[in-house]
PDB file of C-alpha atoms in Angstrom:
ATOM      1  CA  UNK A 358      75.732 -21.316  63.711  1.00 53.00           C
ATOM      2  CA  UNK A 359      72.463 -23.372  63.347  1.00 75.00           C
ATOM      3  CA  UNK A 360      70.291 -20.240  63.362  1.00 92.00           C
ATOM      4  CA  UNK A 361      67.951 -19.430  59.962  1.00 96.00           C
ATOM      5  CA  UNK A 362      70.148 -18.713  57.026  1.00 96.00           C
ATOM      6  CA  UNK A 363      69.812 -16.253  54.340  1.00 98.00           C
ATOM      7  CA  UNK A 364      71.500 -15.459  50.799  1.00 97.00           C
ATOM      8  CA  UNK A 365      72.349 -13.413  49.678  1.00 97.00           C
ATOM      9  CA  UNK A 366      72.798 -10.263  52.383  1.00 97.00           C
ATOM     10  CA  UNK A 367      72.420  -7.797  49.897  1.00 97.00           C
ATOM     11  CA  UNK A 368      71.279  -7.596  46.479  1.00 98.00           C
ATOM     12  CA  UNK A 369      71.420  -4.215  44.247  1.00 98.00           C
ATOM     13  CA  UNK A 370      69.611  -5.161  40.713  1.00 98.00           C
ATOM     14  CA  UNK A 371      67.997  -3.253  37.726  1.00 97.00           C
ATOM     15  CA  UNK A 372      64.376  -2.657  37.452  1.00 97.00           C
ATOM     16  CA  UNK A 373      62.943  -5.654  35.433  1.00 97.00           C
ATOM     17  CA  UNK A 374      65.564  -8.725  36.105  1.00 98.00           C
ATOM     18  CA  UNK A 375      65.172 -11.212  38.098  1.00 98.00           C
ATOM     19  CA  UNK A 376      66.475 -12.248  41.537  1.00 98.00           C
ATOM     20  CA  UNK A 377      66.173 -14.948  43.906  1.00 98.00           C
ATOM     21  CA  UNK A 378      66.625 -15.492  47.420  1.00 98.00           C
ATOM     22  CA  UNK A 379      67.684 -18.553  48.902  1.00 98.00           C
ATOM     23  CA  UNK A 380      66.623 -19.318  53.611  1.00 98.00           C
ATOM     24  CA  UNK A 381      68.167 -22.472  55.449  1.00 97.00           C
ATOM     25  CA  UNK A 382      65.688 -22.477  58.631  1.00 96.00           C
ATOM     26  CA  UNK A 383      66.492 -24.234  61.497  1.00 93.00           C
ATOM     27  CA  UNK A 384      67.430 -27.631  60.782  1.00 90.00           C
ATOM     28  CA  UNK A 385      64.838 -29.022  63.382  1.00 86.00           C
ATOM     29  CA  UNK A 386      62.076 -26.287  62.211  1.00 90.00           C
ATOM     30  CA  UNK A 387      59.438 -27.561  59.745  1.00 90.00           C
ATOM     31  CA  UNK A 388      57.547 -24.208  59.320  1.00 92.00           C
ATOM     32  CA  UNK A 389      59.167 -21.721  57.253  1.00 95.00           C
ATOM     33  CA  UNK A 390      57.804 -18.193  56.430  1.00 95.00           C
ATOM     34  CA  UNK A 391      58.759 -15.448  54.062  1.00 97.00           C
ATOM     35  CA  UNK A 392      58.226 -11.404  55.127  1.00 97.00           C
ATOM     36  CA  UNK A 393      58.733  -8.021  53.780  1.00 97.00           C
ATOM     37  CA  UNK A 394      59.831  -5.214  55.654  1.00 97.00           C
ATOM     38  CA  UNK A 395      60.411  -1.555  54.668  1.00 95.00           C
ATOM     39  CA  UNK A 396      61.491   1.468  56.345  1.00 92.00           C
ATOM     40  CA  UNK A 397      59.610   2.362  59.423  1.00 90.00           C
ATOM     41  CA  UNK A 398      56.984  -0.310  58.719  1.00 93.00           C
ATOM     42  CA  UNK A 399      56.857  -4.326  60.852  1.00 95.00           C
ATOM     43  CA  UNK A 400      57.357  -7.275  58.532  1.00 96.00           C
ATOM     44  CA  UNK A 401      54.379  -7.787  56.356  1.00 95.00           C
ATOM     45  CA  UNK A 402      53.759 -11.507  55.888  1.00 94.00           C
ATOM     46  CA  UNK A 403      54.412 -13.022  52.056  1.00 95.00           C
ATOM     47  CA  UNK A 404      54.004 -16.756  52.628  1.00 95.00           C
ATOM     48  CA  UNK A 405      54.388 -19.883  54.465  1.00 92.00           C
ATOM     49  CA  UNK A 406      55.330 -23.437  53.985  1.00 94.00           C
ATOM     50  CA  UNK A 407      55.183 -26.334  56.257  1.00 91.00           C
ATOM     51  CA  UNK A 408      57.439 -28.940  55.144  1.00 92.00           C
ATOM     52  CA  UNK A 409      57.223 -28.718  51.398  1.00 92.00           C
ATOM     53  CA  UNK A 410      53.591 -27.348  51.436  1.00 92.00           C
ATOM     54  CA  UNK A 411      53.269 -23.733  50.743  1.00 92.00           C
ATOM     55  CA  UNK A 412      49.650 -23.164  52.732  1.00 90.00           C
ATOM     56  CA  UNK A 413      49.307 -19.629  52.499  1.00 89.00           C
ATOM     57  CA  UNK A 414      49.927 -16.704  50.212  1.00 91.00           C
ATOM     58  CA  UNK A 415      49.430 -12.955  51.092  1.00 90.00           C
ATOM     59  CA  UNK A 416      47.737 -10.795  48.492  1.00 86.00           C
ATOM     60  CA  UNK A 417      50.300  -8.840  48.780  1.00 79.00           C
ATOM     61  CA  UNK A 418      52.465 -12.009  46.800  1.00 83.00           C
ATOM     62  CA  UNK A 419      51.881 -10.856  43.196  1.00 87.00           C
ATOM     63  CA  UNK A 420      51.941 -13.212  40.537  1.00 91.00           C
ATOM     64  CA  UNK A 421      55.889 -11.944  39.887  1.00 95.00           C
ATOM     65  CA  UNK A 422      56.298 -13.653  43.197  1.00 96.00           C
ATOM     66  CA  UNK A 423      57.150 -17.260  43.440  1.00 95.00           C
ATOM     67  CA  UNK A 424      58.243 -19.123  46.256  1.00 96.00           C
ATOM     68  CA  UNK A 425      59.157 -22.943  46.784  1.00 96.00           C
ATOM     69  CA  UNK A 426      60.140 -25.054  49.389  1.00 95.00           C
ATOM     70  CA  UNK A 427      61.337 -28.494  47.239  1.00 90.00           C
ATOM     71  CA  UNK A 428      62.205 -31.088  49.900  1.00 86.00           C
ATOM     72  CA  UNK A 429      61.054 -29.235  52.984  1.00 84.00           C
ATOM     73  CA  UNK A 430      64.181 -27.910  54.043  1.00 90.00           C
ATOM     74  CA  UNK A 431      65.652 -24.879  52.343  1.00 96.00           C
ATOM     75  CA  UNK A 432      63.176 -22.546  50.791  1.00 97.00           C
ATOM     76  CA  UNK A 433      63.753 -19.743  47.666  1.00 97.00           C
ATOM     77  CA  UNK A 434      61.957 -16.504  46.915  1.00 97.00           C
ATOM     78  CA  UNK A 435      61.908 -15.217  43.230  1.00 97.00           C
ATOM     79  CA  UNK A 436      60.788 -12.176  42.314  1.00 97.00           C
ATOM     80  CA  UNK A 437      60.430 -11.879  38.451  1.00 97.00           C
ATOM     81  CA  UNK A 438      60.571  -8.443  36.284  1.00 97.00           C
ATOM     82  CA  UNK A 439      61.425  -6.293  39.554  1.00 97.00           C
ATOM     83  CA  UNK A 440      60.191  -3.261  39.901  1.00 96.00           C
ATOM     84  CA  UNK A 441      61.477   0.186  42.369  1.00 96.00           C
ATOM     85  CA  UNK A 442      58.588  -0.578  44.780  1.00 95.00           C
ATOM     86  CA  UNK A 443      59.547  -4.428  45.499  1.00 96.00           C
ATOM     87  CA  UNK A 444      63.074  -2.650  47.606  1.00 97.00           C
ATOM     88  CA  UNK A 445      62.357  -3.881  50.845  1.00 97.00           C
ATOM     89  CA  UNK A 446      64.202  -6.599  53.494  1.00 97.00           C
ATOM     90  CA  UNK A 447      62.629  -9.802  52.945  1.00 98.00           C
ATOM     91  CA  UNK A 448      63.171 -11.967  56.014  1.00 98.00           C
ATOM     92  CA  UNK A 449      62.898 -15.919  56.255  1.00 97.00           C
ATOM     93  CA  UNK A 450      61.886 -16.860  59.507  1.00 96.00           C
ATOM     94  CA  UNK A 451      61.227 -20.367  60.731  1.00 94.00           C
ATOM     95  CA  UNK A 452      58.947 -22.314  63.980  1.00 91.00           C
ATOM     96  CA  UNK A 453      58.879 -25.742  65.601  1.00 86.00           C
ATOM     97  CA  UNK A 454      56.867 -28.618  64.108  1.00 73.00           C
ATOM     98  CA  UNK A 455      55.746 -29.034  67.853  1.00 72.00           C
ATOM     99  CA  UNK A 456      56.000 -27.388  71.238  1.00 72.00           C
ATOM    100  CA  UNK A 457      56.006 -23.234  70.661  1.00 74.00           C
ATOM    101  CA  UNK A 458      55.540 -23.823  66.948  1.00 75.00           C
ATOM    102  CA  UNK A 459      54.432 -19.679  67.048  1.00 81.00           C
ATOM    103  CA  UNK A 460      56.913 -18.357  67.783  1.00 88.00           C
ATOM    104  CA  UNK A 461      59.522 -17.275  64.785  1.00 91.00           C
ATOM    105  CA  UNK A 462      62.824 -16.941  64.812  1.00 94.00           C
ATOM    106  CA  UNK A 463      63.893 -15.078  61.648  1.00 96.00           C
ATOM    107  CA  UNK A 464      67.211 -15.002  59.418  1.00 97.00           C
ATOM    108  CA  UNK A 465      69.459 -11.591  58.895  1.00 96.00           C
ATOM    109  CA  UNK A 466      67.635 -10.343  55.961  1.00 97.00           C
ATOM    110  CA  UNK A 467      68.400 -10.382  52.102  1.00 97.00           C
ATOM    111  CA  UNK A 468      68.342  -6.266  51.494  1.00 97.00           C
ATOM    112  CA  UNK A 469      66.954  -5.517  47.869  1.00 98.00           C
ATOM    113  CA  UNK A 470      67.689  -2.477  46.090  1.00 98.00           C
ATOM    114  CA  UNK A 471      65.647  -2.164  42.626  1.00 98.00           C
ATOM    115  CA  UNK A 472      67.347   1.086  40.638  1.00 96.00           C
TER     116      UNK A 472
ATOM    117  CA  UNK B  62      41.678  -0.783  60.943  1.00 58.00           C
ATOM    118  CA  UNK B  63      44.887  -2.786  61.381  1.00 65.00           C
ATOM    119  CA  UNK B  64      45.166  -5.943  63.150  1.00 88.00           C
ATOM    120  CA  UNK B  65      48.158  -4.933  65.120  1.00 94.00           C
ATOM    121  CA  UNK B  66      48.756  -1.174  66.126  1.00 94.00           C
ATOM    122  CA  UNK B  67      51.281   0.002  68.550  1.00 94.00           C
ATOM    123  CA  UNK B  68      51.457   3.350  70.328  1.00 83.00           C
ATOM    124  CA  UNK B  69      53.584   6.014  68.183  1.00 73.00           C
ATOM    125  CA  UNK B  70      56.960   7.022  68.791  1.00 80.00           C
ATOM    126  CA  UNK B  71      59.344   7.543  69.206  1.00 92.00           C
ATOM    127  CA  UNK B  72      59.585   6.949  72.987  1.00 95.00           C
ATOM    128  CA  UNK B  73      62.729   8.553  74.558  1.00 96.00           C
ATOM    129  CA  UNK B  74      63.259   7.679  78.258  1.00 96.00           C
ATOM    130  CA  UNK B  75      66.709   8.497  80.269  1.00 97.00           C
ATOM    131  CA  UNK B  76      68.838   5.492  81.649  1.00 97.00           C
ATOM    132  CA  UNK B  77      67.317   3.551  84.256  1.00 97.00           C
ATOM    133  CA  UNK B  78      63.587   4.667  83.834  1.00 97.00           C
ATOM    134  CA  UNK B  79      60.866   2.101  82.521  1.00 97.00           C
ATOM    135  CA  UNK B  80      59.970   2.482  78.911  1.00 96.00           C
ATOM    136  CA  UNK B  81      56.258   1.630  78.655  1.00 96.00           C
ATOM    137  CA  UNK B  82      55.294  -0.221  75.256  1.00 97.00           C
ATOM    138  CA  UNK B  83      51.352  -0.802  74.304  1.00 96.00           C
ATOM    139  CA  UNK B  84      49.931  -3.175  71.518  1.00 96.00           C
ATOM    140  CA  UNK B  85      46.153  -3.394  70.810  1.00 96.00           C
ATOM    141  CA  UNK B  86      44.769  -6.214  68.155  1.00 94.00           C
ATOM    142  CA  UNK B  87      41.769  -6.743  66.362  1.00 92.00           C
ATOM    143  CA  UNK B  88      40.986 -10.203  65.950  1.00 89.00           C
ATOM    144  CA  UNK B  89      39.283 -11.646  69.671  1.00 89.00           C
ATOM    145  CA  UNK B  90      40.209 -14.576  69.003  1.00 87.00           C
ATOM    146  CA  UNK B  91      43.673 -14.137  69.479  1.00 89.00           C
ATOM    147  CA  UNK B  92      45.784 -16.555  71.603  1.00 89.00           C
ATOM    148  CA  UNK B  93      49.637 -16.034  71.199  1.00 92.00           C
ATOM    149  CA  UNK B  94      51.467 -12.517  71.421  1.00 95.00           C
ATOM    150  CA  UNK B  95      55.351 -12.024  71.139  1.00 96.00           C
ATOM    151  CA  UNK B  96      57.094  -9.184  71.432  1.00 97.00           C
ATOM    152  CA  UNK B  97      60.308  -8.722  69.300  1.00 97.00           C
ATOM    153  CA  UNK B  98      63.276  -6.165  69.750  1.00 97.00           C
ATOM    154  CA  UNK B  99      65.113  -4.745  66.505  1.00 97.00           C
ATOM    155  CA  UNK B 100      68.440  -3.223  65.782  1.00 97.00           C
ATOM    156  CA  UNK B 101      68.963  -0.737  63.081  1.00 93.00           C
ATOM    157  CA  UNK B 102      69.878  -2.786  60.196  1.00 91.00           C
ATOM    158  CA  UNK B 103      69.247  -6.055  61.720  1.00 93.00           C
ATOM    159  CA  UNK B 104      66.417  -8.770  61.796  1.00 95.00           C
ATOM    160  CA  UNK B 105      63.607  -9.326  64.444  1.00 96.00           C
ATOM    161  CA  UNK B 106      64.687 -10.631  67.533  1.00 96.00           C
ATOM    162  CA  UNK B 107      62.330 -12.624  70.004  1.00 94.00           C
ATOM    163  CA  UNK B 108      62.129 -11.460  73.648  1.00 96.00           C
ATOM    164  CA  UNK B 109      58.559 -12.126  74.973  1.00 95.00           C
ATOM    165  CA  UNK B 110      56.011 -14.435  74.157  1.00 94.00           C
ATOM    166  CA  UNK B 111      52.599 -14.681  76.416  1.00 95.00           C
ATOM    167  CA  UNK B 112      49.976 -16.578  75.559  1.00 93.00           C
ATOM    168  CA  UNK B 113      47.248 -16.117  79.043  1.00 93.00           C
ATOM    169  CA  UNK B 114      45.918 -12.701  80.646  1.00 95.00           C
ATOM    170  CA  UNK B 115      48.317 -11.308  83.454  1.00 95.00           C
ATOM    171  CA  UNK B 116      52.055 -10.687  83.684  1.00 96.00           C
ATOM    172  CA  UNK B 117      54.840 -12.110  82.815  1.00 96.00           C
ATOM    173  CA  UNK B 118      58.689 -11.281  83.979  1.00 97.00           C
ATOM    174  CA  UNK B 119      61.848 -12.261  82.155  1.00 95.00           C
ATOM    175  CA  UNK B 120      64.573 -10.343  83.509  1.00 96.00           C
ATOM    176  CA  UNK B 121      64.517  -6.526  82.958  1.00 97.00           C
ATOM    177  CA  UNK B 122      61.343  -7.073  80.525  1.00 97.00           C
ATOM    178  CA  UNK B 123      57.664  -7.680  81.767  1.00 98.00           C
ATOM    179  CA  UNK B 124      54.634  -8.411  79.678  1.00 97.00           C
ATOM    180  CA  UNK B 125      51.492  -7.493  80.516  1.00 97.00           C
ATOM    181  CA  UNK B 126      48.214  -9.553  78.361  1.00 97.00           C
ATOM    182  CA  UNK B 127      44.245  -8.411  78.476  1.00 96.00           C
ATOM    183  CA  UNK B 128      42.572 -10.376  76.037  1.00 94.00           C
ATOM    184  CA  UNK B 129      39.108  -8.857  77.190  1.00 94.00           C
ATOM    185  CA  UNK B 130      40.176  -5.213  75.991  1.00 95.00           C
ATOM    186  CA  UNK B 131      42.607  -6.482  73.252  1.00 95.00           C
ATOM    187  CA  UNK B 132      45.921  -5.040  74.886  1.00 95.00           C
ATOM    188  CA  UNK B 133      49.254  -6.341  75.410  1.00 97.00           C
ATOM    189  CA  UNK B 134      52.085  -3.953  76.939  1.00 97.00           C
ATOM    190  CA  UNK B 135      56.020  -4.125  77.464  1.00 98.00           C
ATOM    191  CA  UNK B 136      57.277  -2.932  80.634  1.00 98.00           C
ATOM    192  CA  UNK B 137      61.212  -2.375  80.115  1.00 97.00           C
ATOM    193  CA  UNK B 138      62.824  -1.855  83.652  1.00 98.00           C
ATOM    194  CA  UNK B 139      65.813  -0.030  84.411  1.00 97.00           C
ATOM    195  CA  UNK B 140      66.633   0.808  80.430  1.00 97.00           C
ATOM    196  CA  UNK B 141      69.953   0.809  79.627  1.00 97.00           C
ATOM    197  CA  UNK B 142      71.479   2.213  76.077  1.00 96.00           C
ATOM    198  CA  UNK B 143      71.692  -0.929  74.666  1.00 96.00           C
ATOM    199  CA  UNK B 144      67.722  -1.074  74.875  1.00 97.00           C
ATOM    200  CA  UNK B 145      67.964   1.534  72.414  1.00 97.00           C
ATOM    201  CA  UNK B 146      65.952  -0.415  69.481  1.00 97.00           C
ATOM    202  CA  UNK B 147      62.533  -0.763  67.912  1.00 97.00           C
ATOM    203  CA  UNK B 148      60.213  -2.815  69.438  1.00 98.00           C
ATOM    204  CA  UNK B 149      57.455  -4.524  67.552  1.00 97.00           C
ATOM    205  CA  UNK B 150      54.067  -6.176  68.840  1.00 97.00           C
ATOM    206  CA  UNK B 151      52.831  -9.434  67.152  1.00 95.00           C
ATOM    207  CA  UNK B 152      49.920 -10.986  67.258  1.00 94.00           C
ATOM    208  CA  UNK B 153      49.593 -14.899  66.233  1.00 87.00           C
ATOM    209  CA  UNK B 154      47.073 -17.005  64.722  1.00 72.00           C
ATOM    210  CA  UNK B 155      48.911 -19.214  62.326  1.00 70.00           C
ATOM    211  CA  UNK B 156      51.523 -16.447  61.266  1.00 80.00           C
ATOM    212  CA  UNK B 157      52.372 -13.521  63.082  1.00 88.00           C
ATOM    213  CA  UNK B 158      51.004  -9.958  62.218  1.00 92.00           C
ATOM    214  CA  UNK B 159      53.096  -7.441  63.109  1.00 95.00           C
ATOM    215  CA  UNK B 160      52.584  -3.929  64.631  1.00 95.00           C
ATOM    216  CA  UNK B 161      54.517  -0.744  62.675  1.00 95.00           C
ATOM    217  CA  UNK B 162      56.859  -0.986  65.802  1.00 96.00           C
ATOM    218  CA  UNK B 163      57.943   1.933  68.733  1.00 96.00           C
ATOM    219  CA  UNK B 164      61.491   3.448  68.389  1.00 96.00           C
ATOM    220  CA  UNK B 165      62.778   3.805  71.633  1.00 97.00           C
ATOM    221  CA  UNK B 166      65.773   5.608  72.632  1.00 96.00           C
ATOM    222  CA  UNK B 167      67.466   5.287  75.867  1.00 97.00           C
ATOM    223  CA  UNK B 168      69.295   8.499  76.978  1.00 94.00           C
ATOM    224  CA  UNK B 169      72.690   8.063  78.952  1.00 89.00           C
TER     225      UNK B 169
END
């Protein structure tokens, strides 16, 4: 399957430890993004790298949010002292370096569950 | 005011009708729009992208763009129960911003 790649699936933690997700994008695909969905909301954009530059950051990243992209391929997403509100889908998604580079194709999902 | 809204649902249309899907956006300067499908439980999958004011037909599916009043529409033709999904609108500059997306159920 060469499609985007995300670990883990599912992820059930206690309010205040950490966790960290880990997105393969398409191996071709040097734009890599990170969203959060909830229930009966669209994704709401977190960041964005292209290759190993991280260009943009939502306000909605708080400073418990860290993402990195090391070598431009895969990229991680740690979330630090989690709280109930940061349970949400958090997709990877990733575009062309050329050609349609808009339009995203995204990973299953890593599904976090704060108690 | 958002930058993507979508018409509210859910939209509930018997097998083999057209489901009719609308999008407005806020920023004019707008040039890419996608429409993506979504399964319960599952991630956002691409089905339509236009990027120039008219129509445009991929199979069942049909895309209508009017950058001058800020609206972008799904047509769905002949809906079958597998079209049973939620659809969301996206709008791109250099990431997408997503609409709250349209439930729509397709009786049998």
């Amino acid at each position: 399957d060469t499609g985007v790649s995300q670990d883990p699936r599912h992820k059930i933690t206690k309010r205040g430890q950490n966790v960290t997700f880990r997105c393969d994008p398409i191996s071709e695909h040097n734009r890599l993004y990170w969203y959060r969905q909830t229930l009966g909301q669209g994704p709401e954009f977190l960041t964005y790298f292209q290759n190993e530059a991280q260009l943009e950051k939502s306000r909605l990243l708080s400073d418990r949010f860290s993402a990195e992209r090391p070598k431009g391929s895969f990229s991680t997403l740690e979330i630090q002292r989690t709280e109930q509100g940061d349970s949400a889908m958090y997709l990877c998604a990733s575009s062309a370096a050329q050609g349609r580079t808009q339009e995203l194709f995204f990973g299953e999902g890593s599904r976090l569950t704060v108690l | 005011q958002k930058e993507v809204e979508q018409n509210s649902g859910p939209l509930s249309v018997p097998e083999g009708a057209i489901a009719s899907l609308n999008c407005t956006y806020s920023d004019r300067g707008s040039q890419s729009f996608f429409w993506y499908r979504q399964y319960s439980g599952k991630s956002p999958e691409l089905i339509m992208s236009i990027y120039s004011n008219g129509d445009k037909e991929d199979g069942r599916f049909t895309a209508q763009l009017n950058k001058a009043s800020q609206y972008v529409s799904l047509l769905i033709r002949d809906s079958q129960p597998s079209d049973s999904a939620t659809y969301l609108c996206a709008v791109n500059d250099y990431k997408l911003s997503f609409g709250a997306g349209t439930t729509v159920t397709v009786r049998a």
